[in-house]
Coordinates of C-alpha atoms in Angstrom, one line a residue:
M87 CA 85.9 129.2 72.8
V88 CA 84.2 130.1 76.0
P89 CA 86.1 128.6 78.8
I90 CA 84.5 125.5 80.7
R91 CA 83.8 126.6 84.3
V92 CA 85.4 124.3 86.9
A93 CA 85.0 123.8 90.5
I94 CA 87.8 121.4 92.4
I95 CA 87.1 119.3 95.4
G96 CA 90.1 118.9 97.3
L97 CA 92.7 121.5 96.3
S98 CA 94.1 121.9 99.8
A99 CA 96.4 124.7 101.3
N100 CA 98.0 122.3 104.0
A101 CA 97.5 118.6 102.7
I102 CA 101.0 116.6 102.5
T103 CA 99.6 114.6 99.6
D104 CA 97.6 117.2 97.6
W105 CA 97.4 115.5 94.3
A106 CA 95.1 118.3 92.9
S107 CA 97.9 121.0 93.1
K108 CA 100.5 118.6 91.6
V109 CA 98.7 117.3 88.7
H110 CA 95.6 119.3 87.9
L111 CA 96.1 122.8 88.8
P112 CA 99.5 123.0 86.5
Y113 CA 97.5 122.2 83.7
F114 CA 94.4 124.6 84.3
L115 CA 96.7 127.5 85.1
S116 CA 98.9 126.9 81.8
P117 CA 98.3 129.0 78.8
V118 CA 96.5 126.3 77.2
G119 CA 94.5 125.3 80.1
R120 CA 93.5 128.9 80.8
S121 CA 92.1 129.1 77.2
R122 CA 89.8 126.0 77.7
F123 CA 88.9 126.2 81.4
E124 CA 88.3 128.6 84.3
I125 CA 88.4 127.7 87.9
I126 CA 85.5 129.5 89.6
A127 CA 85.1 127.6 92.7
L128 CA 86.9 125.4 95.3
C129 CA 85.3 122.8 97.5
N130 CA 87.0 121.6 100.7
S131 CA 86.1 120.5 104.3
D132 CA 84.8 124.0 105.2
V133 CA 84.4 127.3 103.7
A134 CA 87.5 128.8 105.7
S135 CA 89.6 126.0 104.3
A136 CA 88.6 126.7 100.7
K137 CA 89.2 130.3 101.2
R138 CA 92.8 129.5 102.4
S139 CA 93.6 127.4 99.2
I140 CA 92.2 130.3 97.1
K141 CA 94.6 132.6 98.4
M142 CA 97.6 130.2 98.8
F143 CA 97.2 129.3 95.0
N144 CA 96.8 132.7 93.7
L145 CA 93.3 132.0 92.3
P146 CA 91.1 135.1 91.5
S147 CA 89.5 136.8 94.6
D148 CA 86.2 136.1 93.4
T149 CA 86.6 132.3 93.2
R150 CA 83.9 130.8 95.2
A151 CA 84.6 129.0 98.4
Y152 CA 82.3 126.0 99.4
G153 CA 82.3 123.9 102.4
S154 CA 79.9 121.1 101.3
P155 CA 79.5 119.1 98.2
E156 CA 75.7 119.8 98.2
D157 CA 76.2 123.5 98.0
L158 CA 78.7 123.1 95.3
A159 CA 76.3 120.8 93.4
A160 CA 73.5 123.5 93.7
D161 CA 75.9 126.2 91.8
P162 CA 74.4 126.6 88.4
D163 CA 77.4 128.2 86.9
V164 CA 79.7 125.2 87.5
Q165 CA 79.9 123.0 84.5
L166 CA 82.8 120.5 85.4
V167 CA 83.5 119.4 88.9
V168 CA 87.1 117.7 89.7
C169 CA 87.3 115.5 92.6
S170 CA 90.6 115.0 94.0
T171 CA 90.3 113.9 97.6
R172 CA 91.1 110.7 99.6
V173 CA 89.6 107.6 98.0
D174 CA 87.0 106.9 100.6
K175 CA 85.7 110.5 100.1
H176 CA 85.2 110.1 96.4
Y177 CA 81.8 108.9 96.5
E178 CA 80.2 111.3 99.1
T179 CA 81.8 114.3 97.6
S180 CA 81.3 113.7 94.0
L181 CA 77.8 112.1 94.1
P182 CA 75.8 115.3 94.6
S183 CA 77.3 116.9 91.5
V184 CA 76.8 113.7 89.6
K185 CA 73.2 113.7 90.6
A186 CA 72.9 117.5 89.6
G187 CA 73.9 116.5 85.9
K188 CA 77.2 118.1 86.0
D189 CA 80.3 116.7 84.1
V190 CA 82.4 115.2 86.9
F191 CA 86.1 113.9 87.0
V192 CA 87.0 111.7 89.8
E193 CA 90.5 110.3 90.6
W194 CA 91.4 106.5 90.6
P195 CA 90.1 104.5 92.3
L196 CA 86.7 105.8 91.5
A197 CA 85.4 104.6 94.9
E198 CA 86.3 102.3 97.8
N199 CA 84.8 99.2 95.8
A200 CA 82.9 98.2 92.9
V201 CA 79.5 98.5 94.6
K202 CA 79.9 102.3 95.0
A203 CA 81.6 102.7 91.7
G204 CA 78.6 101.2 90.1
E205 CA 76.2 103.5 92.2
L206 CA 78.2 106.4 90.9
A207 CA 78.1 105.0 87.2
K208 CA 74.2 104.4 87.5
A209 CA 73.5 107.9 89.0
A210 CA 75.8 109.5 86.0
K211 CA 73.6 107.6 83.5
E212 CA 70.4 108.8 85.1
A213 CA 71.4 112.5 85.2
G214 CA 73.1 112.7 81.9
G215 CA 76.6 114.4 82.8
K216 CA 79.7 113.3 81.2
T217 CA 82.3 111.4 83.5
M218 CA 86.2 111.2 83.7
V219 CA 88.5 109.0 85.8
G220 CA 92.2 109.3 86.5
L221 CA 93.1 106.3 84.5
Q222 CA 95.5 108.0 82.3
V223 CA 96.0 105.4 79.5
G224 CA 92.3 105.5 78.2
P225 CA 89.8 102.9 76.8
S226 CA 91.5 99.7 75.8
H227 CA 89.3 98.9 72.9
A228 CA 91.0 101.5 70.7
K229 CA 92.0 100.0 67.3
I230 CA 95.6 100.8 65.9
Q231 CA 96.4 101.6 62.4
S232 CA 99.7 100.0 61.6
S233 CA 100.7 102.8 59.0
M234 CA 100.1 105.6 61.3
R235 CA 101.2 107.1 64.8
I236 CA 97.6 107.5 66.0
T237 CA 94.7 105.5 67.2
L238 CA 91.4 105.3 65.6
L239 CA 88.3 105.1 67.9
E240 CA 84.7 105.7 67.0
G241 CA 85.8 108.0 64.0
F242 CA 88.1 110.1 65.9
F243 CA 91.8 110.1 65.4
L244 CA 93.5 110.2 68.7
S245 CA 96.8 110.2 70.1
T246 CA 97.3 108.1 73.3
F247 CA 97.8 109.6 76.6
I248 CA 101.1 107.6 77.4
P249 CA 104.0 107.5 74.9
T250 CA 104.9 103.9 76.1
S251 CA 101.4 102.7 75.3
L252 CA 101.4 104.2 71.9
K253 CA 104.7 102.9 71.1
L254 CA 103.9 99.3 72.1
K255 CA 100.6 99.5 70.2
E256 CA 102.4 100.7 67.2
L257 CA 105.0 97.8 67.3
I258 CA 102.3 95.3 67.7
A259 CA 100.3 96.6 64.9
S260 CA 103.4 96.9 62.6
G261 CA 103.4 93.1 62.5
R262 CA 107.2 93.2 63.3
I263 CA 106.9 90.4 66.0
G264 CA 103.9 88.7 64.2
K265 CA 100.9 87.8 66.2
V266 CA 101.1 88.1 69.9
L267 CA 101.4 84.6 71.6
S268 CA 101.8 85.6 75.1
S269 CA 103.0 88.3 77.6
E270 CA 104.7 88.4 80.9
F271 CA 104.6 91.5 83.2
H272 CA 107.0 91.7 86.4
A273 CA 107.3 94.6 88.6
A274 CA 108.5 95.3 92.0
R275 CA 108.7 98.5 94.2
W276 CA 105.8 100.5 95.1
L277 CA 106.6 102.8 98.1
S278 CA 108.0 100.5 100.6
D279 CA 106.7 97.1 101.9
S280 CA 108.1 97.6 105.6
S281 CA 107.0 101.1 106.4
V282 CA 104.6 103.9 105.5
P283 CA 104.4 107.6 106.0
S284 CA 101.7 108.7 108.5
A285 CA 99.9 110.7 105.7
L286 CA 99.5 107.7 103.8
Q287 CA 98.7 105.1 106.4
Y288 CA 95.3 104.6 104.7
F289 CA 97.3 102.9 102.1
I290 CA 97.5 99.7 104.5
E291 CA 93.9 100.1 105.3
R292 CA 91.8 98.1 102.9
K293 CA 88.5 99.6 103.9
V294 CA 89.7 103.0 102.5
G295 CA 89.9 101.6 98.9
G296 CA 93.3 103.3 98.2
N297 CA 96.2 100.8 98.4
F298 CA 98.8 98.8 96.6
V299 CA 96.1 96.5 95.0
T300 CA 93.9 99.2 93.6
I301 CA 96.4 101.9 92.9
G302 CA 99.7 100.4 92.4
F303 CA 98.6 97.1 90.6
G304 CA 95.3 98.9 89.4
H305 CA 97.1 101.3 87.3
V306 CA 99.5 98.8 85.6
F307 CA 96.7 96.3 85.3
D308 CA 94.7 98.8 83.2
W309 CA 97.8 99.8 81.4
V310 CA 98.6 96.3 80.0
Q311 CA 94.9 95.6 79.2
N312 CA 94.9 99.1 77.3
V313 CA 97.7 97.8 75.0
L314 CA 96.6 94.0 74.7
G315 CA 93.0 94.0 75.3
D316 CA 90.9 92.9 78.2
V317 CA 92.0 89.8 80.1
H318 CA 89.5 86.9 80.7
N319 CA 89.6 83.7 82.8
I320 CA 91.3 85.2 85.5
Q321 CA 93.3 83.2 88.0
S322 CA 95.0 84.8 90.7
R323 CA 97.2 84.1 93.9
L324 CA 97.7 87.1 96.5
Q325 CA 99.6 87.2 99.6
L326 CA 100.4 89.4 102.5
Q327 CA 104.2 89.0 103.0
R328 CA 104.7 91.7 105.5
P329 CA 101.5 92.5 107.8
K330 CA 103.4 94.5 110.3
I331 CA 104.3 97.8 109.0
K332 CA 106.1 100.8 110.8
V333 CA 104.4 104.2 110.5
Q334 CA 106.7 107.2 109.8
D335 CA 105.7 110.7 110.9
S336 CA 105.4 112.5 107.7
Y337 CA 106.9 115.7 109.1
T338 CA 109.7 114.3 111.0
G339 CA 110.5 110.9 109.3
W340 CA 110.6 109.3 112.6
S341 CA 108.8 105.9 113.1
N342 CA 106.5 106.1 116.1
K343 CA 104.3 102.9 115.7
T344 CA 103.8 99.7 114.2
V345 CA 100.4 98.6 112.8
E346 CA 98.8 95.6 111.1
S347 CA 98.0 95.7 107.3
D348 CA 95.4 94.0 105.7
V349 CA 96.2 94.6 102.0
P350 CA 98.0 91.9 100.1
D351 CA 101.6 92.9 99.0
L352 CA 102.2 90.4 96.4
I353 CA 100.1 89.7 93.4
Y354 CA 100.1 87.0 90.7
V355 CA 97.5 87.2 87.9
T356 CA 97.2 84.9 84.9
G357 CA 94.5 85.0 82.1
S358 CA 93.9 84.9 78.3
L359 CA 93.3 87.5 75.8
A360 CA 90.3 87.7 73.6
G361 CA 92.3 87.6 70.3
S362 CA 92.5 90.4 67.5
E363 CA 93.9 91.1 64.4
H364 CA 97.3 91.0 66.2
I365 CA 96.8 88.7 69.0
V366 CA 96.1 85.2 68.9
K367 CA 92.9 83.9 70.7
D368 CA 93.6 82.8 74.2
A369 CA 97.0 84.2 74.2
T370 CA 98.3 83.9 77.9
L371 CA 99.0 86.9 80.1
H372 CA 100.9 86.4 83.3
M373 CA 101.6 89.5 85.7
R374 CA 103.4 89.5 88.9
F375 CA 103.6 92.7 91.1
R376 CA 105.5 92.7 94.3
K377 CA 105.4 95.7 96.6
A378 CA 109.0 95.2 97.8
Q379 CA 112.0 96.5 96.1
A380 CA 113.5 94.6 93.0
F381 CA 116.5 92.6 93.3
S382 CA 119.5 94.9 93.8
G383 CA 120.7 96.1 90.1
E384 CA 117.7 94.6 88.6
P385 CA 114.9 96.9 86.9
A386 CA 111.8 97.6 88.8
L387 CA 109.5 96.6 85.9
V388 CA 110.1 94.4 83.0
W389 CA 107.2 93.6 80.4
T390 CA 107.8 91.2 77.5
I391 CA 105.4 90.7 74.6
F392 CA 106.2 87.5 72.8
G393 CA 105.2 87.2 69.1
E394 CA 105.6 84.9 66.3
K395 CA 108.5 86.4 64.8
G396 CA 110.0 88.4 67.6
E397 CA 109.6 90.0 71.1
I398 CA 109.0 93.3 72.7
R399 CA 110.6 94.2 75.7
L400 CA 110.0 97.3 78.1
T401 CA 112.1 97.9 81.1
A402 CA 111.9 100.7 83.8
A403 CA 115.0 100.9 86.1
F404 CA 113.2 102.6 89.1
D405 CA 109.7 103.5 88.4
T406 CA 106.5 101.4 88.0
M407 CA 104.0 104.3 87.7
L408 CA 104.8 105.2 84.1
Q409 CA 101.5 107.2 83.6
V410 CA 103.2 109.9 85.8
S411 CA 106.9 109.4 85.2
Q412 CA 109.6 111.4 83.5
L413 CA 110.2 108.1 81.5
G414 CA 113.8 108.8 81.5
D415 CA 114.6 105.4 83.0
V416 CA 112.3 103.4 80.7
K417 CA 113.7 101.4 77.5
I418 CA 111.9 99.6 74.9
E419 CA 113.6 96.9 72.6
I420 CA 112.4 94.6 70.0
D421 CA 114.1 91.2 69.2
D422 CA 113.9 90.2 65.6
H423 CA 114.2 86.4 65.8
A424 CA 115.0 86.0 62.2
K425 CA 117.8 88.7 62.1
H426 CA 118.9 87.7 65.6
D427 CA 119.1 91.4 66.2
V428 CA 117.9 93.6 69.1
E429 CA 117.0 97.3 68.3
R430 CA 116.2 99.9 70.8
V431 CA 113.1 101.7 69.9
K432 CA 112.9 105.6 70.4
F433 CA 109.8 107.1 72.1
K434 CA 109.3 110.3 74.0
W435 CA 106.6 112.6 75.7
D436 CA 105.6 115.0 72.7
A437 CA 102.6 116.8 74.2
F438 CA 102.5 119.3 77.1
L439 CA 106.4 119.3 77.6
E440 CA 105.9 122.8 79.4
L441 CA 104.0 120.8 82.1
P442 CA 105.6 119.0 85.0
Y443 CA 105.8 115.4 84.0
L444 CA 103.0 114.6 86.7
S445 CA 100.7 116.8 84.8
R446 CA 101.2 115.7 81.2
S447 CA 98.9 112.7 80.9
Y448 CA 96.1 114.8 82.6
G449 CA 96.7 117.6 80.1
S450 CA 95.9 115.1 77.2
L451 CA 92.8 113.8 79.2
Y452 CA 91.2 117.3 79.8
E453 CA 92.2 118.4 76.0
A454 CA 90.1 115.2 74.9
Y455 CA 87.2 116.2 77.2
A456 CA 87.3 120.0 76.1
T457 CA 87.2 119.2 72.5
G458 CA 84.3 116.6 72.9
T459 CA 86.3 113.6 71.9
I460 CA 84.1 110.9 73.7
G461 CA 85.8 107.5 74.1
K462 CA 89.3 109.1 74.5
Y463 CA 89.4 108.7 78.4
A464 CA 88.2 106.6 80.9
D465 CA 84.6 107.1 82.1
F466 CA 82.7 105.6 85.1
D467 CA 81.7 102.7 83.3
Y468 CA 85.0 101.9 82.1
A469 CA 86.4 102.4 85.8
L470 CA 83.5 100.2 87.1
K471 CA 84.9 97.3 84.8
R472 CA 88.3 97.5 86.4
H473 CA 86.9 97.8 89.8
T474 CA 85.0 94.6 89.2
Q475 CA 88.0 92.8 88.1
L476 CA 90.1 94.0 91.3
D477 CA 87.2 93.2 93.7
G478 CA 87.3 89.8 92.0
L479 CA 91.1 89.3 92.9
L480 CA 90.4 90.3 96.6
A481 CA 87.5 88.2 96.9
S482 CA 89.3 85.3 95.7
W483 CA 91.9 86.0 98.2
D484 CA 89.3 86.3 101.0
A485 CA 88.1 82.9 100.1
S486 CA 91.1 81.2 100.0
R487 CA 92.1 82.4 103.5
D488 CA 88.7 81.4 104.7
G489 CA 88.9 78.0 103.3
N490 CA 85.5 78.6 101.3
H491 CA 86.3 78.7 97.6
G492 CA 82.7 78.9 96.4
T493 CA 81.2 82.0 98.1
D494 CA 78.5 83.8 96.6
I495 CA 80.3 87.0 96.2
L496 CA 83.3 85.6 94.6
R497 CA 81.0 83.5 92.1
S498 CA 79.0 86.8 91.2
I499 CA 82.3 88.7 90.7
H500 CA 83.9 86.3 88.3
E501 CA 80.5 85.9 86.3
E502 CA 80.7 89.7 85.8
L503 CA 84.3 89.3 84.4

């Protein structure tokens, strides 16, 4: 197999929060990654920055250095463009390559809002390139075969990206708890609700698009729907409990100023599930995610799935972002109502163990792309669906604060849902 030629936008030699070097590069430089992909270009804010990154990360000396997305898009040798920049740069840095018909990966969130995400999705359809988004659990409409530890989607047998997702789907499909009647998801702790590192100050600036709602809640909202199916008839209540946030210098740790946040830090969502072979129609889903820490001694995450014959419970002591977790603090149990017995269920990462845990789900994503397994991973259209849901939550919050519950924007968003 001839390696797929890759360009990375945002692999920085000096960024404090360089996600590209932590999650993408380990896979691309691993033996299996090198057999399937070849990094031939970097694009940063200027050519000099790209050259520094080439040197720092020991990439081949002939790796091309670009200082503008347009120049990168014009390179006919680049097949796949990976965009790992700050959220508000996703649109402008990836659009030229999308329009050029290249295959493009963009981290989640795809863009600052559903409008720009929709423009990217439309441009990709028109240009014909494949697209990927950093939602590591994959599309939610996969069908589970109860007798096999695999998922079946559009004729392909696929392993899921996240071990917890696979195990939960397997338990539901096995019929051990009967049909799902309802589900509750409670989480607390995503960074701090009272301070923020200066490098991540944009997390409390809603206009940037990367924040507690879109990233912290957005990932788990997608994860839950990946397991249970899309939620409908959404009702929500959002609140900003701590509007004043201390900014800590990312290098010294000292707090040097206090700023106002405009991003909610408490989210309640209730909705109904469409129903399936293993889930009753209109089963209730209730989610609560609080940015602040959990009650002392209590787990950061508790997810229960209640069925006719039993109940599944997943707990995570410290972490809420399980798609990039070691999963060492995660426990899955099943309560058999007839036997009055609680069993702990085993699960583990079983792929890309040689990679840092942050990279493992990305390894599965890139393998699916390289082998042409369409439907395994989230694309721009899938991301747009999640953006529309999240924009609906924020629009509802805006309307409630303004005392105007019937705004056109809120109505149009909920109609799409």
